[in-house]
mmCIF file of C-alpha atoms and ligand atoms in Angstrom:
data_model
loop_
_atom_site.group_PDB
_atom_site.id
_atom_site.type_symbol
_atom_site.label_atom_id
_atom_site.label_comp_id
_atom_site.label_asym_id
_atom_site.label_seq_id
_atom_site.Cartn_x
_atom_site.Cartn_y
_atom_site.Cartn_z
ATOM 1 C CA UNK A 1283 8.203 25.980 20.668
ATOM 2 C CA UNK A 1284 7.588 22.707 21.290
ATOM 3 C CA UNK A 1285 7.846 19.971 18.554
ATOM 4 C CA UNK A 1286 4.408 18.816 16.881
ATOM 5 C CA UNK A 1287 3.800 15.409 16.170
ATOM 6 C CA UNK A 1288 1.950 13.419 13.635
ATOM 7 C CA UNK A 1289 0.083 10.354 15.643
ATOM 8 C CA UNK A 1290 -1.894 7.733 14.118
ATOM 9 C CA UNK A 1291 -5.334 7.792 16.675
ATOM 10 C CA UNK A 1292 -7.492 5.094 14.599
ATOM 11 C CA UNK A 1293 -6.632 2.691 11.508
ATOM 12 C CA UNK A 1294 -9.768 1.300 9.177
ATOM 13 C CA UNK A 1295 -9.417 -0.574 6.544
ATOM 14 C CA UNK A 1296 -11.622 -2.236 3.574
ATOM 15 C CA UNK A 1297 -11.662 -5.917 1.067
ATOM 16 C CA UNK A 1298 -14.135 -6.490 -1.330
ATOM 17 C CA UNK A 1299 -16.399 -9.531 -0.627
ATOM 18 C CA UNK A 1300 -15.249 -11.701 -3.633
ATOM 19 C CA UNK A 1301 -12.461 -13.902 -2.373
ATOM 20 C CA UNK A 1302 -10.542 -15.829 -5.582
ATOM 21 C CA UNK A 1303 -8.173 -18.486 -4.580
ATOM 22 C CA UNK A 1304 -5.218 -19.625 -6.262
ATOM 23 C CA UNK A 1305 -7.346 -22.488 -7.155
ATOM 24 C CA UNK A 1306 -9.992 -20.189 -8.940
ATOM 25 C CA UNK A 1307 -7.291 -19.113 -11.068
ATOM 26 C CA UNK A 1308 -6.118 -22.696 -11.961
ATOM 27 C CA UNK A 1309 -9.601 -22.698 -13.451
ATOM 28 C CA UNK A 1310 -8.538 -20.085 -16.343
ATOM 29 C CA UNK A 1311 -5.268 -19.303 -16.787
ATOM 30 C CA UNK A 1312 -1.796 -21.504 -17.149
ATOM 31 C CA UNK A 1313 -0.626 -21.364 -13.424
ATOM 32 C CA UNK A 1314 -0.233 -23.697 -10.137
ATOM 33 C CA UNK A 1315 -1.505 -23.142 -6.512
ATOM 34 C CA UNK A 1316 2.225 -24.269 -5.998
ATOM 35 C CA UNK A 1317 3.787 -21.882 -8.330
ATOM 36 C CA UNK A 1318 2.222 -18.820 -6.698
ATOM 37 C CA UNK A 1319 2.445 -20.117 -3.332
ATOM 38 C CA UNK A 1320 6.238 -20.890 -3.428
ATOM 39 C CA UNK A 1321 7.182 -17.532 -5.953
ATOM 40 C CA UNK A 1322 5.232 -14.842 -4.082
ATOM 41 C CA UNK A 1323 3.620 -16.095 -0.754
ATOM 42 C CA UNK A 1324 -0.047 -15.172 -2.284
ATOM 43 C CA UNK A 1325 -2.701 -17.847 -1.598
ATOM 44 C CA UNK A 1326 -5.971 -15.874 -2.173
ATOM 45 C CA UNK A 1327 -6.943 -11.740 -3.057
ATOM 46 C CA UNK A 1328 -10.036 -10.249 -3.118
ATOM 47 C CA UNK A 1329 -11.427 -8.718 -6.305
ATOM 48 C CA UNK A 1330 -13.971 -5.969 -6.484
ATOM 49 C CA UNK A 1331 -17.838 -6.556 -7.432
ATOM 50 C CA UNK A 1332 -19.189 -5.094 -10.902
ATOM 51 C CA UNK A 1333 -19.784 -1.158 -9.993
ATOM 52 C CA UNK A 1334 -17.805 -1.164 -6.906
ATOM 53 C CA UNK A 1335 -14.923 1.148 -6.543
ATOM 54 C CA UNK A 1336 -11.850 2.402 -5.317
ATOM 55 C CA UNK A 1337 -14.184 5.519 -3.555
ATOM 56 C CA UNK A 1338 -16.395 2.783 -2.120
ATOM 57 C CA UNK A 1339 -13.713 1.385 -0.336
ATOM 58 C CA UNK A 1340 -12.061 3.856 0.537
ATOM 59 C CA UNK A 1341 -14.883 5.524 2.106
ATOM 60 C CA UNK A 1342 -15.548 2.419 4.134
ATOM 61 C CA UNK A 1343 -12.115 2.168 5.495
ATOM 62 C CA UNK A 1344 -12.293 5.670 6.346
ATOM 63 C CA UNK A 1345 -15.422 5.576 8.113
ATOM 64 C CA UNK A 1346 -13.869 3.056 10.090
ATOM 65 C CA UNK A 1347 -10.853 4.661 10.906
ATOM 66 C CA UNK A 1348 -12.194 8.137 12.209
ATOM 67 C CA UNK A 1349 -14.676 5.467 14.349
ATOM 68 C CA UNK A 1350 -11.697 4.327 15.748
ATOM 69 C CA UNK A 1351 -10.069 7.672 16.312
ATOM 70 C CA UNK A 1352 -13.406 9.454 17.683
ATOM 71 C CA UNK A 1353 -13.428 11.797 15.270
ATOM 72 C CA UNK A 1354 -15.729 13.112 13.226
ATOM 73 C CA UNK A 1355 -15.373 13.666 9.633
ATOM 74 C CA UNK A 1356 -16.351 17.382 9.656
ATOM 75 C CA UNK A 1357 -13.161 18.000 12.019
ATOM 76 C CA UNK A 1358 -11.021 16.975 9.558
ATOM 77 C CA UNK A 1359 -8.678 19.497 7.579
ATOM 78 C CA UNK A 1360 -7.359 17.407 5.012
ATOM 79 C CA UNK A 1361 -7.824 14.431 3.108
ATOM 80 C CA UNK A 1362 -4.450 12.456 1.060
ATOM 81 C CA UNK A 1363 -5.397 9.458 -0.706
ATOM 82 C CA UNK A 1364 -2.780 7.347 -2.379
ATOM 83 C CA UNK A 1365 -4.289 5.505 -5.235
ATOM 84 C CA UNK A 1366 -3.053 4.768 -8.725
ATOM 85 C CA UNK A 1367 -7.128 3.360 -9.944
ATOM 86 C CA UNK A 1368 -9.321 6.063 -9.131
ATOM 87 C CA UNK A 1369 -12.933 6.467 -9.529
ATOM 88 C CA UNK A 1370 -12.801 8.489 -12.770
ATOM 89 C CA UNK A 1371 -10.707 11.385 -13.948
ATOM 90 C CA UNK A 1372 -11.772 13.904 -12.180
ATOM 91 C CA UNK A 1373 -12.540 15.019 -9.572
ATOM 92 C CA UNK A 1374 -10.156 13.111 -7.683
ATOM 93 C CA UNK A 1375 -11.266 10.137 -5.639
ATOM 94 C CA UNK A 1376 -10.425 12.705 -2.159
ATOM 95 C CA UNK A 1377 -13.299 14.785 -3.373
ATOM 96 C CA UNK A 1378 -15.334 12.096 -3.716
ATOM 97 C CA UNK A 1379 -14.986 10.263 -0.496
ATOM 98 C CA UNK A 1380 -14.877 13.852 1.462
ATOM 99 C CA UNK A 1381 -18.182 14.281 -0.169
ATOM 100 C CA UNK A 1382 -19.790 11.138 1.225
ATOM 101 C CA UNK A 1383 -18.007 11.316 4.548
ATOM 102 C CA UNK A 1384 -19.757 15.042 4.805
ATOM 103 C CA UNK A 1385 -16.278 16.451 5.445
ATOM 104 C CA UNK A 1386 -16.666 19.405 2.721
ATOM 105 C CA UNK A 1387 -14.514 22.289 3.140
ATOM 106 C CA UNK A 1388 -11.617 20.555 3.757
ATOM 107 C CA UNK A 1389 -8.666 20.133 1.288
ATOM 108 C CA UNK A 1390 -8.506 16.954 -0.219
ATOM 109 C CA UNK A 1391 -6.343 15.432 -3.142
ATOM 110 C CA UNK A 1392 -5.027 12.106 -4.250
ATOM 111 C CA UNK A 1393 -1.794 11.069 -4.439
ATOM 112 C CA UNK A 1394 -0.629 8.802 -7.292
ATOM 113 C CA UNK A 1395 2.894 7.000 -6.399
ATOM 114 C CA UNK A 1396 1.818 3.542 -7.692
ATOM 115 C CA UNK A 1397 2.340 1.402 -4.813
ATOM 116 C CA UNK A 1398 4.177 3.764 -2.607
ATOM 117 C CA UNK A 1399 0.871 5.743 -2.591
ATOM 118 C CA UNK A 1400 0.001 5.446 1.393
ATOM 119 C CA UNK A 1401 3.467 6.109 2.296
ATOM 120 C CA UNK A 1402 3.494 9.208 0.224
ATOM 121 C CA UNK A 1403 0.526 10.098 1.215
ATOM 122 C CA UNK A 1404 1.506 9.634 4.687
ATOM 123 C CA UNK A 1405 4.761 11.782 4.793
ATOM 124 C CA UNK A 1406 2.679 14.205 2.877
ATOM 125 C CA UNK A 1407 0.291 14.246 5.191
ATOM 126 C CA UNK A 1408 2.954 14.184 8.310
ATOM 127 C CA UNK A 1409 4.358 17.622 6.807
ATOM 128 C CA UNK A 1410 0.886 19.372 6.975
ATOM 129 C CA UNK A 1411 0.572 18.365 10.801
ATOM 130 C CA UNK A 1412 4.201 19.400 11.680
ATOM 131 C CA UNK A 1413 3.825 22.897 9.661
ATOM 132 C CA UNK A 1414 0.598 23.503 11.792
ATOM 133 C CA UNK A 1415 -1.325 23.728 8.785
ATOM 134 C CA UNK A 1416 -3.388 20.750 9.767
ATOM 135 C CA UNK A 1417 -4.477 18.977 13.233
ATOM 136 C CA UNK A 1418 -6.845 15.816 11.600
ATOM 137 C CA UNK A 1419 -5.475 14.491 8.379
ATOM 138 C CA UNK A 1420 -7.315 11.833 7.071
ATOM 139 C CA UNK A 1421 -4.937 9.125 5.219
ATOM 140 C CA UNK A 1422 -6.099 6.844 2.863
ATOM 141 C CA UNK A 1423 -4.513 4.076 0.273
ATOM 142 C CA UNK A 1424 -6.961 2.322 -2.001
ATOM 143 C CA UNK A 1425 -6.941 0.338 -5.117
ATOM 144 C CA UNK A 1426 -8.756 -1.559 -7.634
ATOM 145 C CA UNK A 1427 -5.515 -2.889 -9.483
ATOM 146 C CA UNK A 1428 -7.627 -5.681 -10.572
ATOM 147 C CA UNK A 1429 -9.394 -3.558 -12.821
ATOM 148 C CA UNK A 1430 -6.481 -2.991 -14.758
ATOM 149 C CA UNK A 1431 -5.166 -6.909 -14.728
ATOM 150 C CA UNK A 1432 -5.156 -8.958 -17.897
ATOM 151 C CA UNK A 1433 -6.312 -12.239 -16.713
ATOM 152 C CA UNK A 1434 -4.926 -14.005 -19.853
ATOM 153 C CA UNK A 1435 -1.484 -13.018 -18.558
ATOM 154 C CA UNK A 1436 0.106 -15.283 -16.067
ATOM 155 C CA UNK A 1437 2.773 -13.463 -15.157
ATOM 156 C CA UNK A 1438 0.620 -10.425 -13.397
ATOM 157 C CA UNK A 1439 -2.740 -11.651 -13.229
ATOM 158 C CA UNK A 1440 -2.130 -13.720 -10.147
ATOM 159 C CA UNK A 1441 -0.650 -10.881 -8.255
ATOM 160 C CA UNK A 1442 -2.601 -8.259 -7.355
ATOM 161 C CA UNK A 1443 -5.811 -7.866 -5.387
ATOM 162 C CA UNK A 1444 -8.066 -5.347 -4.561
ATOM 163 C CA UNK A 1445 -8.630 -3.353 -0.827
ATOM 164 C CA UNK A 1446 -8.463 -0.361 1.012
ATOM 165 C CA UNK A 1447 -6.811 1.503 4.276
ATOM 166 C CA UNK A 1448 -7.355 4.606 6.385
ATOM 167 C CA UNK A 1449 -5.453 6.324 8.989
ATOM 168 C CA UNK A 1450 -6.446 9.493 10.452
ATOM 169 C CA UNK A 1451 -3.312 11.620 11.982
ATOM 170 C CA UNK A 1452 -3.888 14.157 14.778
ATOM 171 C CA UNK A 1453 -0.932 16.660 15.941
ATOM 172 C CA UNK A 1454 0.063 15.636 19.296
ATOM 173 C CA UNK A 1455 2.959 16.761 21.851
ATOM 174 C CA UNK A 1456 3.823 12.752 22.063
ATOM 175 C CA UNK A 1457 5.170 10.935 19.008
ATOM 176 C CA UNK A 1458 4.265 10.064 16.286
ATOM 177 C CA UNK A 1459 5.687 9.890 13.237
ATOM 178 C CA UNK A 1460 9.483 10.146 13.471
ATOM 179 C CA UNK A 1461 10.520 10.210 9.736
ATOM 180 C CA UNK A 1462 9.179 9.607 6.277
ATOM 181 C CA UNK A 1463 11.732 9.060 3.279
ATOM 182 C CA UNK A 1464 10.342 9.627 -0.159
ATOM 183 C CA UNK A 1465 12.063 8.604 -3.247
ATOM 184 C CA UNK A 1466 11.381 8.319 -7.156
ATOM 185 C CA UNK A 1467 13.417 7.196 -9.923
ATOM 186 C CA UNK A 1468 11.729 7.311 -13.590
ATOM 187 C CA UNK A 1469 14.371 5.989 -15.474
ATOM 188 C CA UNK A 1470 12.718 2.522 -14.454
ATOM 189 C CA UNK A 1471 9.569 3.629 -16.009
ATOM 190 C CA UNK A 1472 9.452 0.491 -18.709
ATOM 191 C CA UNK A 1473 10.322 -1.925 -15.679
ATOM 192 C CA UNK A 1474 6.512 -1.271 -14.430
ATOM 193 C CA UNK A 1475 3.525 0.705 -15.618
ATOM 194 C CA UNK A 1476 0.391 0.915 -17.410
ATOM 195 C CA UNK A 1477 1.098 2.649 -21.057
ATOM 196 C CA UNK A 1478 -2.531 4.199 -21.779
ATOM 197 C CA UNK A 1479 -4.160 7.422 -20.453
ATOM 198 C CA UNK A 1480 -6.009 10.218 -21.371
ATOM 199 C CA UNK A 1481 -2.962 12.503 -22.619
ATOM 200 C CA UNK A 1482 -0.833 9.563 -24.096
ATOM 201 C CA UNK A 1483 -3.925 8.437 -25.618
ATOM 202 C CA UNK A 1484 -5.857 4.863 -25.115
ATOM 203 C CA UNK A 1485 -5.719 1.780 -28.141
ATOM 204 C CA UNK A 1486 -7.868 -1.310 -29.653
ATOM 205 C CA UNK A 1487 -6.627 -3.674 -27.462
ATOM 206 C CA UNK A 1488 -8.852 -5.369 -24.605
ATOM 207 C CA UNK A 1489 -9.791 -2.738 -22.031
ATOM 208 C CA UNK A 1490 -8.646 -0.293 -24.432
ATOM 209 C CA UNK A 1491 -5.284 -1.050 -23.797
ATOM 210 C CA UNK A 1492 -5.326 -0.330 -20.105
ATOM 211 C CA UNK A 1493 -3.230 -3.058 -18.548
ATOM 212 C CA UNK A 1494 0.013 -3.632 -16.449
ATOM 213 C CA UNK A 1495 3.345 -4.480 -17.786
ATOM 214 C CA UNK A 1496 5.522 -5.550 -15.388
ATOM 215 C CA UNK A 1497 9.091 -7.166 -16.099
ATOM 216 C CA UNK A 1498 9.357 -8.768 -12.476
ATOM 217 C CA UNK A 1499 12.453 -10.068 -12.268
ATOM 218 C CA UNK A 1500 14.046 -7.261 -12.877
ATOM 219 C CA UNK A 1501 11.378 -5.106 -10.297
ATOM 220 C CA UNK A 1502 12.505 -7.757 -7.825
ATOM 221 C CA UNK A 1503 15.928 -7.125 -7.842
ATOM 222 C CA UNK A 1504 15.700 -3.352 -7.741
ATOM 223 C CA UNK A 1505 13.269 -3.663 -5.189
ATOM 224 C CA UNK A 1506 15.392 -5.526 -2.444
ATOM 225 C CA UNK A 1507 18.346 -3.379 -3.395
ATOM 226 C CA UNK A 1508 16.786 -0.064 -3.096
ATOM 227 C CA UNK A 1509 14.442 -1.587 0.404
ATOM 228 C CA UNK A 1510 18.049 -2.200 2.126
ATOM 229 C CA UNK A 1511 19.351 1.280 1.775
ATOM 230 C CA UNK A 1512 15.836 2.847 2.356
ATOM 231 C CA UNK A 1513 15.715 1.059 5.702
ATOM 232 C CA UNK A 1514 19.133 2.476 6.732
ATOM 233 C CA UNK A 1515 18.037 5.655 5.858
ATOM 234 C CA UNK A 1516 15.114 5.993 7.855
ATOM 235 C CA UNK A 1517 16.882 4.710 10.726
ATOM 236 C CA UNK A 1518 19.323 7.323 10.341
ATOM 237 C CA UNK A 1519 16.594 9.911 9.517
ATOM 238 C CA UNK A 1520 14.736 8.617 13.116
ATOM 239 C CA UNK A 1521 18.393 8.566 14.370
ATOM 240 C CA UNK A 1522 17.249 4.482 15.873
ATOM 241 C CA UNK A 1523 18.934 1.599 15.894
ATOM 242 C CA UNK A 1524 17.407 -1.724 14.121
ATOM 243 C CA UNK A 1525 16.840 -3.169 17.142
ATOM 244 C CA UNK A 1526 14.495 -0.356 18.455
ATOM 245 C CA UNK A 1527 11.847 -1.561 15.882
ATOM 246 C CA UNK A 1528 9.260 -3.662 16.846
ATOM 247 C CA UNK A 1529 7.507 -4.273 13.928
ATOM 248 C CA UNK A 1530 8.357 -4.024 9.913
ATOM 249 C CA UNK A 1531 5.087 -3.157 8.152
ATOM 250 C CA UNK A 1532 5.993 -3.935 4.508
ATOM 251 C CA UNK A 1533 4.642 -3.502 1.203
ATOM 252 C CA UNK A 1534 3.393 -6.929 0.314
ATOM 253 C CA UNK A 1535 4.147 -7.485 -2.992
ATOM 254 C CA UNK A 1536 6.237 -10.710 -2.387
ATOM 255 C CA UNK A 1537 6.966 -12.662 0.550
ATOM 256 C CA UNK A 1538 10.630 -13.193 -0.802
ATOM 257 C CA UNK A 1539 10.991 -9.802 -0.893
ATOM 258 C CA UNK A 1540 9.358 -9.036 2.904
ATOM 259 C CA UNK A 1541 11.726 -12.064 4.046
ATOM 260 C CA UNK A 1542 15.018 -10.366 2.372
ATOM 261 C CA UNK A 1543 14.325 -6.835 4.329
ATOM 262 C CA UNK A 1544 13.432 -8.367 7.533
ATOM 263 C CA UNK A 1545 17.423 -10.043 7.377
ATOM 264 C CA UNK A 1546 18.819 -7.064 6.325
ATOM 265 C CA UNK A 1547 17.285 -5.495 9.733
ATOM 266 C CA UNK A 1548 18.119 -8.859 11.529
ATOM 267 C CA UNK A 1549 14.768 -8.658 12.557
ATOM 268 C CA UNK A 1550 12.822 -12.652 12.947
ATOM 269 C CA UNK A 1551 9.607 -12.855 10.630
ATOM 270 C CA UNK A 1552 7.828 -12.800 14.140
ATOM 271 C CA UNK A 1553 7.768 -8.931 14.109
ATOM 272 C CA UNK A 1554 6.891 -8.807 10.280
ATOM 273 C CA UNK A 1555 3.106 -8.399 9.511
ATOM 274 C CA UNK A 1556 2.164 -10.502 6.414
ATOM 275 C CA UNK A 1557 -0.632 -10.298 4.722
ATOM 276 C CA UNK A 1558 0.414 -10.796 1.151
ATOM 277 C CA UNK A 1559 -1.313 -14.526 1.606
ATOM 278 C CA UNK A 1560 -4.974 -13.614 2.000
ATOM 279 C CA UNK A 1561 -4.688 -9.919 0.132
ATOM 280 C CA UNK A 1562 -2.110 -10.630 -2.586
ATOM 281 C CA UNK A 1563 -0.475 -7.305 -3.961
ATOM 282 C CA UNK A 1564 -3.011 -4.280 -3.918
ATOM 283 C CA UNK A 1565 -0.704 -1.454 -4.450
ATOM 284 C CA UNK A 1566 -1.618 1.651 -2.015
ATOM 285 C CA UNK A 1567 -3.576 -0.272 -0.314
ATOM 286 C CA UNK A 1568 -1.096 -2.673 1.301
ATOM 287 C CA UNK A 1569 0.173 -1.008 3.939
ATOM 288 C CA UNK A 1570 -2.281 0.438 5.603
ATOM 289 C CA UNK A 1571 -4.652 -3.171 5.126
ATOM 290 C CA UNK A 1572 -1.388 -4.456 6.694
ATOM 291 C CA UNK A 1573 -1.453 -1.974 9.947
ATOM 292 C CA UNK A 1574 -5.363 -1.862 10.488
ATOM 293 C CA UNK A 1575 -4.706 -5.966 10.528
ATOM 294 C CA UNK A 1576 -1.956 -5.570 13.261
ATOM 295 C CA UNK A 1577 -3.757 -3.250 15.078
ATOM 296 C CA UNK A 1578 -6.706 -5.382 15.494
ATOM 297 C CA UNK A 1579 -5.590 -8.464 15.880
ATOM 298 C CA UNK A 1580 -4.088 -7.222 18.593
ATOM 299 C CA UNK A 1581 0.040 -7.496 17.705
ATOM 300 C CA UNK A 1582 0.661 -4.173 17.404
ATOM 301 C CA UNK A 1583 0.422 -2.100 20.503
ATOM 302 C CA UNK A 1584 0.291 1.308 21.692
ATOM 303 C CA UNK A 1585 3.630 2.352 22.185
ATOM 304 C CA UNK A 1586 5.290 0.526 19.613
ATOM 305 C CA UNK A 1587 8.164 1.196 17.252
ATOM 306 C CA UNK A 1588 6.640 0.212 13.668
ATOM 307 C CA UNK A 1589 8.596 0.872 10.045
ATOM 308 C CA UNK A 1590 6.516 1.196 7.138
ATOM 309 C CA UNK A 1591 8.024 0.707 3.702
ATOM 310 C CA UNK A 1592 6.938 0.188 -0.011
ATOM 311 C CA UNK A 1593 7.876 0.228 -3.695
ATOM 312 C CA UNK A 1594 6.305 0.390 -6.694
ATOM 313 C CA UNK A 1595 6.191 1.784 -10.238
ATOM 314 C CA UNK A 1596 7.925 4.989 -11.130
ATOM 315 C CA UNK A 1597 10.009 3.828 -9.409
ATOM 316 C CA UNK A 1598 8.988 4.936 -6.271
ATOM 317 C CA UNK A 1599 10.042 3.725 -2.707
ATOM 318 C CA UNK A 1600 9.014 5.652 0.782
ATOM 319 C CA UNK A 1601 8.762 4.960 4.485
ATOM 320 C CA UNK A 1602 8.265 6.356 7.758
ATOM 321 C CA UNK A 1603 8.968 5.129 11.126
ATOM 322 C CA UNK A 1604 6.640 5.911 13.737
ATOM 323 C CA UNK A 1605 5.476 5.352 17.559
ATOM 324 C CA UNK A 1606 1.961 3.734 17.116
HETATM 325 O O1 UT7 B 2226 4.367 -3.873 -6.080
HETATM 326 C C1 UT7 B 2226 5.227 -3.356 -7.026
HETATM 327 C C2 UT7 B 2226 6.481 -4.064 -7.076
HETATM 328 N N1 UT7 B 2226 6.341 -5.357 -7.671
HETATM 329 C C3 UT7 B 2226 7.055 -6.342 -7.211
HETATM 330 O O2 UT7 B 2226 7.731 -6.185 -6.221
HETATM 331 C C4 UT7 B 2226 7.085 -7.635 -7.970
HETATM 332 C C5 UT7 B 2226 8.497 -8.119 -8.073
HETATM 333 N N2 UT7 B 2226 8.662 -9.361 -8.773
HETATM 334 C C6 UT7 B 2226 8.232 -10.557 -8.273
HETATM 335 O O3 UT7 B 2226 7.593 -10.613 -7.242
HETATM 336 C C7 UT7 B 2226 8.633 -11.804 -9.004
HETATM 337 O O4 UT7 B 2226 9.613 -11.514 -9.961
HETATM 338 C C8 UT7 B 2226 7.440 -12.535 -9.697
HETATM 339 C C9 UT7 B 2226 6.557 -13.166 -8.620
HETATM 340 C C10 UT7 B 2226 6.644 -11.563 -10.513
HETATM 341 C C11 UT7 B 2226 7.962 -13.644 -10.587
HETATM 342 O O5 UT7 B 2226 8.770 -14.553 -9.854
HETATM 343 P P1 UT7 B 2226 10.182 -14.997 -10.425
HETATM 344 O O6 UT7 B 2226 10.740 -15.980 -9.468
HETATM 345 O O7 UT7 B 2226 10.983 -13.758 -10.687
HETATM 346 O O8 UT7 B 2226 9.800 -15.761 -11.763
HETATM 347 P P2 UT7 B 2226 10.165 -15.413 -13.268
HETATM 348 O O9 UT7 B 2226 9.475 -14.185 -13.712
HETATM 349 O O10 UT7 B 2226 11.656 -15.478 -13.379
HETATM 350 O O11 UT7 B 2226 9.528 -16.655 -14.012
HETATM 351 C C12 UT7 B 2226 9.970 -18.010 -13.769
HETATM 352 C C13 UT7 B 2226 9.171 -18.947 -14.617
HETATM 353 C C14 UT7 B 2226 9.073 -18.540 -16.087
HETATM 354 O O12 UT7 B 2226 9.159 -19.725 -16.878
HETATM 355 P P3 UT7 B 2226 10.576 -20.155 -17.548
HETATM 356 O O13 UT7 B 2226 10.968 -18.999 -18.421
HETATM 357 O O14 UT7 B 2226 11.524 -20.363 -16.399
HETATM 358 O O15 UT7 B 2226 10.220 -21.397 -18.277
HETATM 359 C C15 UT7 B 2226 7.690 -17.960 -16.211
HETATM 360 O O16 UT7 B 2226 7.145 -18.098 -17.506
HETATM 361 O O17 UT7 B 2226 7.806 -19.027 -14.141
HETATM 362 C C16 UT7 B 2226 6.903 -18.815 -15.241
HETATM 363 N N3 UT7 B 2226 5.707 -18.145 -14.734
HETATM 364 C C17 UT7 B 2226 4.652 -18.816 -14.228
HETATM 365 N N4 UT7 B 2226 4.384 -20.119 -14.065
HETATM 366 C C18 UT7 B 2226 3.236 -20.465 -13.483
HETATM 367 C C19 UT7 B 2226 5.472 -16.813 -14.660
HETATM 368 N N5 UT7 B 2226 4.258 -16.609 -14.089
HETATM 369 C C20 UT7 B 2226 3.741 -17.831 -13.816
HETATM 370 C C21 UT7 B 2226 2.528 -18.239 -13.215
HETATM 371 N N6 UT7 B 2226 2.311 -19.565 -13.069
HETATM 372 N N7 UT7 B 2226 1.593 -17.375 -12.767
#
C-alpha cells in the first residue's frame, strides 16, 4: 500500500491589534529597551484586547488557513489545538472554534504541552492522517500568555506576547511530514509553570494566583542542550542530513537560543525565520505565527525542506521535519 502523507495545503495565522513596545514597558516596570533587546531579541508583542480570546484568534487564523488550503471547514475530520490559555474550562477551546467555523461533527480537542503545543499538536495530528483515520486535520496553536503575566515582574513580563496559527493537513501520496519527535520530562516542573488550577486549587494573590514562574537561566540552559540532541534526532528519524534543510522554524522564545541551534546545524541565520522581535514569546502560538510569516512573505517555498522545533514547560520539546 502506498505510504500516506501528512501535507501542510494552507497556513493562517492571527495578532491581536494592541502592539506594546519595549518602550511601553519602560513606562511601568524596572527594565531597558536595551536589556530586552540584547537578552532575548524581543522589541515589541502584541497583547490581547479586554474580552478577546485565545478562541477568537484562533478561529481567525483558522479561517485563514482553510482559505488558503480551499477547504471548507465542514470537510474537516479533526481539529488539534495546542494551547496552554484556553477560553474557559470546558469545553475545550477545539469545540469552541469548530463551533464557529460550522465544522460540527468532527473530533476536536486541545492539546496542552505549554509551548510545544503546535508541535504536539502537529505530530498528533500527522498520526491521524498516516493511520487513515483522518484526510483534513485542522492544526491550530494559540495563546493568550499575557493573561497570565505579572506585569510587576521583570523577569517574565517582558517576554511573552499574545497570537495565533493554523495549519490544515490533508493526506497526500507526496510528502509531507517526514517525522515528528515528541518528548516530556516533568522532573523540571518547578523550572517553569503556573502553580494554580482548578484541582490544585487557586489563592489571594493578584489574579488569584494565576501567574508564571519561570527560573530562566536555568530553562535556557536545558533548552539549548535538549534543542541539539532533538535536532539530531529528527534528522535521524527523517534519515536527512543537516544540509538538506532549508529552513529552521524555531520556537521563539530567545534569539540566543534560535542563534545556538542554527550553529549546531551549521545552518547561517539566513535560513532561520525570526520573529521573536515583533511577536515576543507566545507559547503555542510561535511556530505556526513563524511559518504562516515565511510562507507569505514569500521565503518559504513549495518544495522546501523546513524543521520545526520548540520547548517549553513540562518540560516538553517536539519537532517535525517536513516538505512544505
Ligand atoms: O518558551 C519557554 C522556554 N523559555 C525560555 O526558553 C526562556 C529561557 N530563558 C531566557 O530566555 C533567559 O534566561 C532570560 C531572557 C529569561 C533572562 O536572560 P539571562 O541572560 O538569563 O538573565 P538573568 O536571568 O541571568 O538575569 C541577569 C540580570 C539579573 O540581574 P543581576 O542579578 O545580574 O543583578 C536580573 O535581575 O538581569 C536582571 N533582569 C532584568 N533587567 C532589566 C532580569 N529581567 C530584567 C529585565 N530588565 N526585564
Amino acid at each position: 500500500m502506498a505510504q500516506i502523507y501528512a501535507r501542510i495545503t494552507g497556513t493562517g495565522s492571527a495578532l491581536p491589534e494592541k502592539v506594546l513596545t519595549n518602550a511601553d514597558l519602560e513606562q511601568f516596570v524596572e527594565t531597558s529597551d536595551e536589556w530586552i533587546r540584547t537578552r532575548t531579541g524581543i522589541r515589541q508583542r502584541h497583547v490581547v484586547a479586554e474580552g478577546e480570546t485565545t478562541g477568537d484568534l484562533s478561529y481567525r487564523a483558522a479561517q485563514i488557513a482553510l482559505e488558503a488550503a480551499g477547504v471548507k471547514a465542514s470537510e474537516l475530520d479533526l481539529i488539534v489545538l495546542g494551547t496552554t490559555t484556553p477560553d474557559i474550562i470546558f469545553p475545550s477551546t477545539a469545540c469552541l472554534v469548530q463551533h464557529r467555523l460550522g465544522a460540527n461533527g468532527c473530533a476536536a480537542f486541545d492539546v496542552n504541552a505549554a509551548c510545544s503545543g503546535f508541535v504536539y499538536a502537529l505530530g498528533i495530528a500527522d498520526k491521524f492522517i498516516r493511520s487513515g483515520h483522518s484526510k483534513k486535520v485542522l492544526v491550530i496553536g494559540a495563546e493568550t500568555l499575557t493573561r497570565m503575566v505579572d506585569w510587576t515582574e521583570r523577569e517574565t513580563c517582558v517576554l511573552f506576547g499574545d497570537g495565533a496559527g493554523a495549519v490544515v493537513l490533508e493526506a497526500s501520496s507526496e510528502p509531507g511530514i517526514y517525522a515528528t519527535c515528541l518528548h516530556a520530562d516533568g522532573a523540571y516542573k518547578d523550572l517553569l509553570y503556573n502553580p494554580v488550577g482548578v484541582s490544585a486549587g487557586f489563592n489571594d494573590e493578584p489574579n488569584h494566583g494565576v501567574r508564571i514562574h519561570m527560573s530562566g537561566r536555568e530553562v535556557f540552559k536545558v533548552a539549548v542542550k535538549t534543542l541539539d540532541s532533538l535536532v539530531e534526532e529528527t534528522l535521524q528519524a527523517a534519515g536527512m542530513e543537516a544540509s538538506q534543510i532549508d529552513w529552521l522554524i524555531p520556537h521563539q522564545a530567545n534569539l540566543r537560543i534560535i542563534e545556538a541551534t542554527a550553529k549546531r546545524l551549521n545552518m547561517p541565520m539566513e535560513q532561520v525565520i525570526v520573529t521573536v522581535d515583533k511577536h515576543a514569546n507566545t507559547s503555542s502560538g510561535s511556530v505556526p505565527l513563524a511559518l504562516d510569516y515565511a510562507v507569505r512573505s514569500g521565503k518559504v517555498q513549495r518544495g522546501q525542506n523546513l524543521l520545526l522545533e520548540a520547548f517549553g514547560g513540562g518540560f516538553t520539546w517536539a519537532s517535525a521535519l517536513l516538505r512544505y
